[in-house]
Phi, psi and omega in degrees: 000325182293337185275353181261161183284163180302320182295317180292322179298317179295322179296319179294321178296317179296319179295318179296320179294319179297313180297319179299317179292322179297317178298319181293318185273347184302129181288343177267149177293131174244120182231122175250148180225156174273187185295338178275353181090009180276137185293129178239340177230133185203097185275173181302325178296327176293324176297316181293321182291318188262338184084358178268131172289153182302328181295334179266348183262312186296122178074002184233315186277141175257152188295332180295334176293319180290324178283344177098343179192156176292326180300315179294322178298321178294319180297320180291320178295321177298318178295325181297329181262002181270179178266359192281331190237043177118355179106161181305131180087000179228150178220121183232122174068032180276121182266129181209201179229148170246146182246126183281172177301330180274001179086011180273129179274136177233131176290135181225151171253119189254132169236130186215163178213144177281139180257139179235150173219124182055037177080000181249139178291130181242352180156202179206162177224140182229148174255123184250107179267119181291120183260010186302308183295321179294316179296320178298318179295316178299317179296320180293318178296321178294318180300317180295327182287340183244006186241141172283122187293332183283311187263342185080358176280166175294154184263184184298320180301314181290328179302310183294326178293312181292319179302316179299313183294316183289327176296315179297318181294316180298319179293322183294319185256002178066037182255149180289149177214131180233148180237134176245123173252136180222150179224147182273135175267140178066021181287317186302316179302321178293317181296320182286320185277326186247356176094170185292335180297317177291318177302318179296321180295328177293316179296323177292328177295321176302313181297319179298316179295323179298315181293329182281339187255322187285155175284167181298327182277350178276157183227134179250143182225142166261113187256352180199195181308292177237034179248135183226156174227143177237124180253122187241109181278155178054036186225126176275175187293329179295312180291327177293322179292322175299317179295321179298317179292323177297319178296314181298316180293324178298319178295315179298324179291325183279338185305308182295335179283311184290329186251023183295340182280350183278157175293147180278172176104358177249145178295132180299161173280133178237180178243142166246126186235140174241135185240133177219138175259139179298130178267156180305126178077004184286145178273157180304318182297323180291318178299315180297319181297317182293318178294323179293317179295323177295323178296318178292330173296320177297320179294317180294334179277003177116351179079181180056046180198168174242147177235133179263129180267112172253219174300324169223155183274107185212008180241129179234155172229130182241174176298000000 
């Protein structure tokens, strides 16, 4: 420093002051470490992200604690020296997790660079952008894209995706898979006479009964106006038909309670259900067609019943 001129010395002091303030004010966590991985730079945003005060981090905390494990720290260091994320000694847009003092994991996007002095590596510094809010927004947007807003059940788009995946899985491992298609009987008169608000409450009642009856591994979908599908994994057609009847009876039991405010004299809404078990080598469209045809067979037989689709549709269960 003594060998440089006053103007350059003043410029360096101003630059050091500027960098210090920038690190302090930066909204992203900035964490620097020495070659041993011990923290040497820890700005206020890093305190907020990790929950560690700077007094407990500087010179004491190692980076593997912030990453949550030594294994993850090794993977990040390996990425830092690879060509994949900006070239050796640089890391740009690397997504990982940080673990807070309280043990809470937060998704972060990490950008880092190796530091050198006199040609020797002395450590590295990283910028940690907290991705929690962005991930939450992405998750919410995805949830909205696959969910029916009225009933909270999965929508038609998600139905076809899950049906395809579960059909492939069942065929691969030789496990049973059953599909229940259902349609509401006498729904239109209520919707026409009392308005969409009452119609919506009936559809919501279906969803409520589905959640109360189905197992955690089963999935319910609203695929149309008053059309629903229930996908039951690890379930053969006999057990699926038992579940369909249990679901139908639960809806029938709840109907007089949920609709007690309506005028009497109209036929209650019932369910017609079709049940089909996946056959060896069967495609998703074929399984859906058989369950759908069984459901229409139930409607033609008077409704308020389930029909099981086998080689031919010929078995019914009524109240």
